[in-house]
GROMACS .gro file of C-alpha atoms in nm:
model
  250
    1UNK     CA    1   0.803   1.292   0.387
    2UNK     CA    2   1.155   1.446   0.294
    3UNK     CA    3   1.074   1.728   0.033
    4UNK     CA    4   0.955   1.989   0.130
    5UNK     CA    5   0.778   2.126  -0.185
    6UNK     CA    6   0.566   1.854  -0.059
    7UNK     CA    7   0.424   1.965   0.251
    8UNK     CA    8   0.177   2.168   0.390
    9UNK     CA    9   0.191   2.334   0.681
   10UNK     CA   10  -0.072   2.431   0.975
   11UNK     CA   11  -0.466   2.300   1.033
   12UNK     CA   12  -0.665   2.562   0.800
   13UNK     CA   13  -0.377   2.466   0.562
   14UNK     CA   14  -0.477   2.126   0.543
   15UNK     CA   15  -0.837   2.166   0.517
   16UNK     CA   16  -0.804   2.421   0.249
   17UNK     CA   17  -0.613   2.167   0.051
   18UNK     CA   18  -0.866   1.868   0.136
   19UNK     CA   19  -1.127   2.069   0.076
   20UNK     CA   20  -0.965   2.178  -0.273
   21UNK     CA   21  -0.968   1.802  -0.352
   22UNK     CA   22  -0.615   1.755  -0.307
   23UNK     CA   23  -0.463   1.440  -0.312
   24UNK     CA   24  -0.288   1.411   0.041
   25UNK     CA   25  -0.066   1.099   0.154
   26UNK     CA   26  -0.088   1.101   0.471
   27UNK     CA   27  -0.123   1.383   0.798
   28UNK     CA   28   0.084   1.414   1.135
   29UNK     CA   29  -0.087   1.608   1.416
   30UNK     CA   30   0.064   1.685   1.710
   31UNK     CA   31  -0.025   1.466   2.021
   32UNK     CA   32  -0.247   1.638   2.259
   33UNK     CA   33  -0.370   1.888   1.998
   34UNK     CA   34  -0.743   1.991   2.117
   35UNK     CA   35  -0.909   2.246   1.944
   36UNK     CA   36  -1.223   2.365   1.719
   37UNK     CA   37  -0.974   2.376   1.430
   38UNK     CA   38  -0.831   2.015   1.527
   39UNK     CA   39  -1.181   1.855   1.509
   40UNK     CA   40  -1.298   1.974   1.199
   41UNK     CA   41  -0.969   1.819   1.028
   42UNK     CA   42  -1.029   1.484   1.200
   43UNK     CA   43  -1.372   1.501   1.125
   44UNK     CA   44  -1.288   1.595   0.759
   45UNK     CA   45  -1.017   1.306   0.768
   46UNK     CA   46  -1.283   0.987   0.850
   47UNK     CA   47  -1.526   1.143   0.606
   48UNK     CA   48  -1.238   1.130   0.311
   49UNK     CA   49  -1.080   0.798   0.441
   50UNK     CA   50  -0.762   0.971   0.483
   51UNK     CA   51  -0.506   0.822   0.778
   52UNK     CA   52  -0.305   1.041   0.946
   53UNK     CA   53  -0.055   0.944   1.259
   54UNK     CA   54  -0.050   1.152   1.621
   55UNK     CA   55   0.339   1.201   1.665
   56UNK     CA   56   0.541   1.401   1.952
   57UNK     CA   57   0.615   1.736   1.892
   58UNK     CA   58   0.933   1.680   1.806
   59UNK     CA   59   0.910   1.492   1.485
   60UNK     CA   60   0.679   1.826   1.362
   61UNK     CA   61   0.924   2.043   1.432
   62UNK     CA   62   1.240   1.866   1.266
   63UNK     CA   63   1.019   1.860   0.985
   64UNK     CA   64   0.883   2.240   0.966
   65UNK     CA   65   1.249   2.338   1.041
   66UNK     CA   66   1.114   2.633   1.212
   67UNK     CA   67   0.847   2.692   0.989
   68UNK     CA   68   0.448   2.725   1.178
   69UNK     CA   69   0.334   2.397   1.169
   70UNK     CA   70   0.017   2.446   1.431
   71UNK     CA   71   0.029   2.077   1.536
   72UNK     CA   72  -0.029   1.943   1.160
   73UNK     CA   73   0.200   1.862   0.864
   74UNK     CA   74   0.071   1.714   0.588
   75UNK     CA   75   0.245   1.562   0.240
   76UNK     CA   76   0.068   1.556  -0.146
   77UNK     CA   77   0.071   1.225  -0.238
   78UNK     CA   78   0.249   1.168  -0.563
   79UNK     CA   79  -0.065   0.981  -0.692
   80UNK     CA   80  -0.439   0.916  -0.688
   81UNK     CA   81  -0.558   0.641  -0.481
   82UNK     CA   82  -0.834   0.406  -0.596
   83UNK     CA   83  -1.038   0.167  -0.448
   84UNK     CA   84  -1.074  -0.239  -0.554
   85UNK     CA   85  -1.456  -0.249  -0.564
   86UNK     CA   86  -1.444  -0.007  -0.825
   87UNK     CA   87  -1.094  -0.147  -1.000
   88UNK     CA   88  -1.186  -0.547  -0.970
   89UNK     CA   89  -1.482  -0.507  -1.199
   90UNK     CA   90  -1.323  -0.319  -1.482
   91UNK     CA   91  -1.047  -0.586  -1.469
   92UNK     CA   92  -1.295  -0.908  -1.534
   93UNK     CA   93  -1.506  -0.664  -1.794
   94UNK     CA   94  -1.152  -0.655  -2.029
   95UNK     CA   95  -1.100  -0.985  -2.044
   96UNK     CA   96  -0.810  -1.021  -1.848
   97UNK     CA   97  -0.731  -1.258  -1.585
   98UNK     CA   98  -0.702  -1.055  -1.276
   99UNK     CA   99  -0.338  -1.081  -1.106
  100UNK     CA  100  -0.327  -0.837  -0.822
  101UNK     CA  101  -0.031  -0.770  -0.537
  102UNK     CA  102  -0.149  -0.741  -0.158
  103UNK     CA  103   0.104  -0.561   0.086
  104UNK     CA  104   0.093  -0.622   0.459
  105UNK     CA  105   0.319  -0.336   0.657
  106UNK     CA  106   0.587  -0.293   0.361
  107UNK     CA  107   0.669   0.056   0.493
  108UNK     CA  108   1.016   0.118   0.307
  109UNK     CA  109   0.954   0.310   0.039
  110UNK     CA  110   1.212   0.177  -0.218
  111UNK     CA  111   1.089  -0.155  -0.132
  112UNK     CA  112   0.781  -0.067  -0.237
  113UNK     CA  113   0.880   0.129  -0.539
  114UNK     CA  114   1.035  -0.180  -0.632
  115UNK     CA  115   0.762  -0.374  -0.627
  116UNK     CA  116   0.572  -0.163  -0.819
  117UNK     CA  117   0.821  -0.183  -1.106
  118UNK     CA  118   0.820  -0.553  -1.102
  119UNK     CA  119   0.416  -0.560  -1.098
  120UNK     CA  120   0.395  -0.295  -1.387
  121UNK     CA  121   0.630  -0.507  -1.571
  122UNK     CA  122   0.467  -0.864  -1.501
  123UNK     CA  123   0.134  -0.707  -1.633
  124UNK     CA  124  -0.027  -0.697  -1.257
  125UNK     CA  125  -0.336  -0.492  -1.227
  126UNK     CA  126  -0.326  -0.342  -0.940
  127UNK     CA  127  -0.139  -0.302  -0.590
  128UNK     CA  128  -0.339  -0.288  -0.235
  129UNK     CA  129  -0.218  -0.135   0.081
  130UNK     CA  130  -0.349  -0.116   0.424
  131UNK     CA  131  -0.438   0.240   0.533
  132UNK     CA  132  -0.215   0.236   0.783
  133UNK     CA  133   0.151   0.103   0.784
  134UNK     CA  134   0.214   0.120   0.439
  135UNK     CA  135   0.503   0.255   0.249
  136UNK     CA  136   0.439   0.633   0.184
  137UNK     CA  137   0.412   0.750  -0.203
  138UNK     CA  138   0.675   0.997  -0.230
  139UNK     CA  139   0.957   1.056  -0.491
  140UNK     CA  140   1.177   0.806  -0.372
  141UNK     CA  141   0.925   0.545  -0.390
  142UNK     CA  142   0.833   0.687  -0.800
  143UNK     CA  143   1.190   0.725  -0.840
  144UNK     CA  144   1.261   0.350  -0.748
  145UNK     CA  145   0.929   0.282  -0.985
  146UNK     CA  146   1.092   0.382  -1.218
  147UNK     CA  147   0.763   0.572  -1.327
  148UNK     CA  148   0.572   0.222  -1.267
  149UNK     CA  149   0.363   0.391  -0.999
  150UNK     CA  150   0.213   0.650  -1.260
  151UNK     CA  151   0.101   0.347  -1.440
  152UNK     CA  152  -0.023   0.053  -1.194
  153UNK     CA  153  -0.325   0.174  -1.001
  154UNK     CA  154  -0.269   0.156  -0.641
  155UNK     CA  155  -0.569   0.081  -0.362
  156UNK     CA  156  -0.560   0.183  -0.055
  157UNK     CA  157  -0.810   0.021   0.190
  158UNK     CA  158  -0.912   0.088   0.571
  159UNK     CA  159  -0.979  -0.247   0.610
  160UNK     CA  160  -0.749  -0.495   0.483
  161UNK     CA  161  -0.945  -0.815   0.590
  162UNK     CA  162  -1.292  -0.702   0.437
  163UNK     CA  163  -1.053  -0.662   0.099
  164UNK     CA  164  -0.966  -1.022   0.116
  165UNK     CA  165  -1.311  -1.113   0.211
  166UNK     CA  166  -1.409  -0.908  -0.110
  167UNK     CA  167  -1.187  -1.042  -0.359
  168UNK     CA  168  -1.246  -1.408  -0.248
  169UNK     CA  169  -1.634  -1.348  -0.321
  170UNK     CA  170  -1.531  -1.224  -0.616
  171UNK     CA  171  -1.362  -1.515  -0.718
  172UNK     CA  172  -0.990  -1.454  -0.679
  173UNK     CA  173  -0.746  -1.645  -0.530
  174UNK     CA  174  -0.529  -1.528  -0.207
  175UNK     CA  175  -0.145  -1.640  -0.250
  176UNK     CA  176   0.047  -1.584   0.076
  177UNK     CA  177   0.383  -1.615   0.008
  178UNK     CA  178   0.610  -1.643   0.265
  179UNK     CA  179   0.903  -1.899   0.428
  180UNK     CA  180   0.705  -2.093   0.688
  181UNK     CA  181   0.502  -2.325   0.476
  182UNK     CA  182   0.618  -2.648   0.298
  183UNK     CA  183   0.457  -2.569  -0.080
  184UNK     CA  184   0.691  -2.445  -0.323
  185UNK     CA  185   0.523  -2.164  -0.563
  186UNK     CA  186   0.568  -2.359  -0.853
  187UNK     CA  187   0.289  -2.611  -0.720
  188UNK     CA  188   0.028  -2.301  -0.693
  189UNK     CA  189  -0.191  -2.235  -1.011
  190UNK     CA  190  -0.099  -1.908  -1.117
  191UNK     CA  191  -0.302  -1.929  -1.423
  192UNK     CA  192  -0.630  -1.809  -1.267
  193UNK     CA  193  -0.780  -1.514  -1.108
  194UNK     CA  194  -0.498  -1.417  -0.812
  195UNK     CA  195  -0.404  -1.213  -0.575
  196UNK     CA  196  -0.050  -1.214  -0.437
  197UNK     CA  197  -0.041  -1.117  -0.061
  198UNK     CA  198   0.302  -1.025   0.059
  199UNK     CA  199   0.418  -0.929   0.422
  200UNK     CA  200   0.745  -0.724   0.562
  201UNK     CA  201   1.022  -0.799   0.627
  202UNK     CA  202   1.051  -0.844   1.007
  203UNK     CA  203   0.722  -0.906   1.102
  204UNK     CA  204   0.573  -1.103   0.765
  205UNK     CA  205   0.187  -1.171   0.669
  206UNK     CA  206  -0.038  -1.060   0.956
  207UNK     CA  207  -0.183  -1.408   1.119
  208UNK     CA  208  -0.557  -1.242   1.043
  209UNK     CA  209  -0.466  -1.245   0.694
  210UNK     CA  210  -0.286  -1.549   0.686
  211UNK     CA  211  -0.606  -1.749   0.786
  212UNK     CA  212  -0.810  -1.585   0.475
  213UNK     CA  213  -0.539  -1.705   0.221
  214UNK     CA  214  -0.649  -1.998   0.018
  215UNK     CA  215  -0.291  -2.100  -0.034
  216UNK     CA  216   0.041  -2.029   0.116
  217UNK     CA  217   0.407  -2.114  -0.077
  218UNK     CA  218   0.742  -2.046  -0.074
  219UNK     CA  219   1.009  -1.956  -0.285
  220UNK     CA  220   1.277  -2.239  -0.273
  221UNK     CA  221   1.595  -2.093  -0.112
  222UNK     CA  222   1.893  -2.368  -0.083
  223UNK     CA  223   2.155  -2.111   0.083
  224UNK     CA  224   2.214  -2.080   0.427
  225UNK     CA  225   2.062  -1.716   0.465
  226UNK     CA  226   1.729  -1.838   0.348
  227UNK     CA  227   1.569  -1.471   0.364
  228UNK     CA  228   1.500  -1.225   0.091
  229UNK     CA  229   1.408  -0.897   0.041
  230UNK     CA  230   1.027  -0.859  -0.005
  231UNK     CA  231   1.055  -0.706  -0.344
  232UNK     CA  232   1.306  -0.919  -0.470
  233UNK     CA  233   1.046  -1.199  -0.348
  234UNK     CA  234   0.725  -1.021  -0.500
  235UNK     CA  235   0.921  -1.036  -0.875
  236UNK     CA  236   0.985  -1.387  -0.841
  237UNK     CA  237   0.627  -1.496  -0.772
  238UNK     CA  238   0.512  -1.261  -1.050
  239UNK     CA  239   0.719  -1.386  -1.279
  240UNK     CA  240   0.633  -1.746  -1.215
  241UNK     CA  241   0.254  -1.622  -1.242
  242UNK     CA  242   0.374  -1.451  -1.620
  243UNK     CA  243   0.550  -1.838  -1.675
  244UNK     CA  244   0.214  -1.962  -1.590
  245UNK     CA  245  -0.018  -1.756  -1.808
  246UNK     CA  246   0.223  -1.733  -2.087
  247UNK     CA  247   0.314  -2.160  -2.123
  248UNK     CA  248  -0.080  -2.217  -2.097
  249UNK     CA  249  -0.104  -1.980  -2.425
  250UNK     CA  250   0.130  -2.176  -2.585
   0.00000   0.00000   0.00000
């Protein structure tokens, strides 16, 4: 949240703009607010599956930079949201093989922008994010896109673990990917219907969603750091999926 032509100030503010159908990213509301206003906005909020954060004070105000903020700021997000019940069928009615990308707490924006190049450009279908502690969808994150976020749908979900319970009905595959398993990702079959699950950084796939994965690999790191940055990580396993799907063509 660091342009301004993206905000919008004050309670009636925000409900004007939800209530105009705008697309919001996400809302801050001052902690202890309590009023009439305050609880038609939450209210508003659940009903539109929107998240929003209670911060301090303090964080609202170095934000409004003296501008009336009323105990809410909120930010346009830079895109529509979808949701993967509606996506996932659309995918299998094409003809296409679905190949999806799950994110677990990737919060950095260019990290995420990143990844969203790499999964535009390895044909992925779509991206899924938890509601909450996910990457926001600002310019930086379109900027480091490159413009892929205009062009790879992006879910977000309330509930990450009925998601994976939903695709897996569905018939796709859950690939955790991450450095504390013993299977390489070249001994994965990328070739059918998968979805890609990815965690942060410092705190990796969530153990919940860990246990829902069908399969968990690594990428195969002989140097001594043996760590690398999620999106570098996320267009390695695409591209192996791509290597997949393209030498069973052949």
């Amino acid at each position: 949240m660091n342009n301004e032509n993206h905000f919008i100030f004050g309670t009636r503010a925000v409900i004007e703009a939800l209530n105009a159908r705008k697309e919001l990213d996400r809302i801050l509301i001052q902690r202890g607010l309590n009023n009439q206003l305050f609880h038609e906005l939450r209210k508003a909020l659940q009903e539109k599956n929107i998240p929003y954060q209670i911060v301090p004070p303090e964080k609202l105000n170095r934000l409004a930079r003296n501008r009336n903020h009323q105990g809410v700021i909120a930010s346009l997000s830079e895109i529509t949201f979808h949701s993967t019940e509606e996506l996932l069928p659309s995918v299998f009615e094409s003809g296409k093989i679905p190949l999806l990308i799950i994110l677990d707490k990737v919060t950095d924006v260019r990290n995420f922008g990143a990844i969203a190049r790499s999964a535009e450009c390895a044909g992925a279908d779509f991206i899924i994010v938890p509601e909450q502690g996910s990457a926001a969808v600002n310019a930086d994150a379109i900027k480091t896109s490159a413009g892929a976020l205009h062009r790879i749908p992006v879910c977000r979900e309330r509930n990450l673990k009925n998601t994976l319970d939903f695709l897996k009905a569905s018939g796709i595959q859950i690939i955790a990917c991450h450095e504390k398993t013993n299977r390489l990702i070249y001994e994965a079959d990328l070739k059918i219907p998968t979805a890609i699950l990815l965690g942060s950084e410092d705190q990796g796939i969530s153990s919940e969603y860990l246990k829902r994965s069908d399969t968990q690999v690594k990428i195969p790191m002989p140097g001594t750091i043996s760590s690398l940055n999620v999106s570098v990580a996320a267009g390695i396993i695409l591209f192996e999926a791509v290597r997949q799907r393209t030498t069973s063509k052949s």
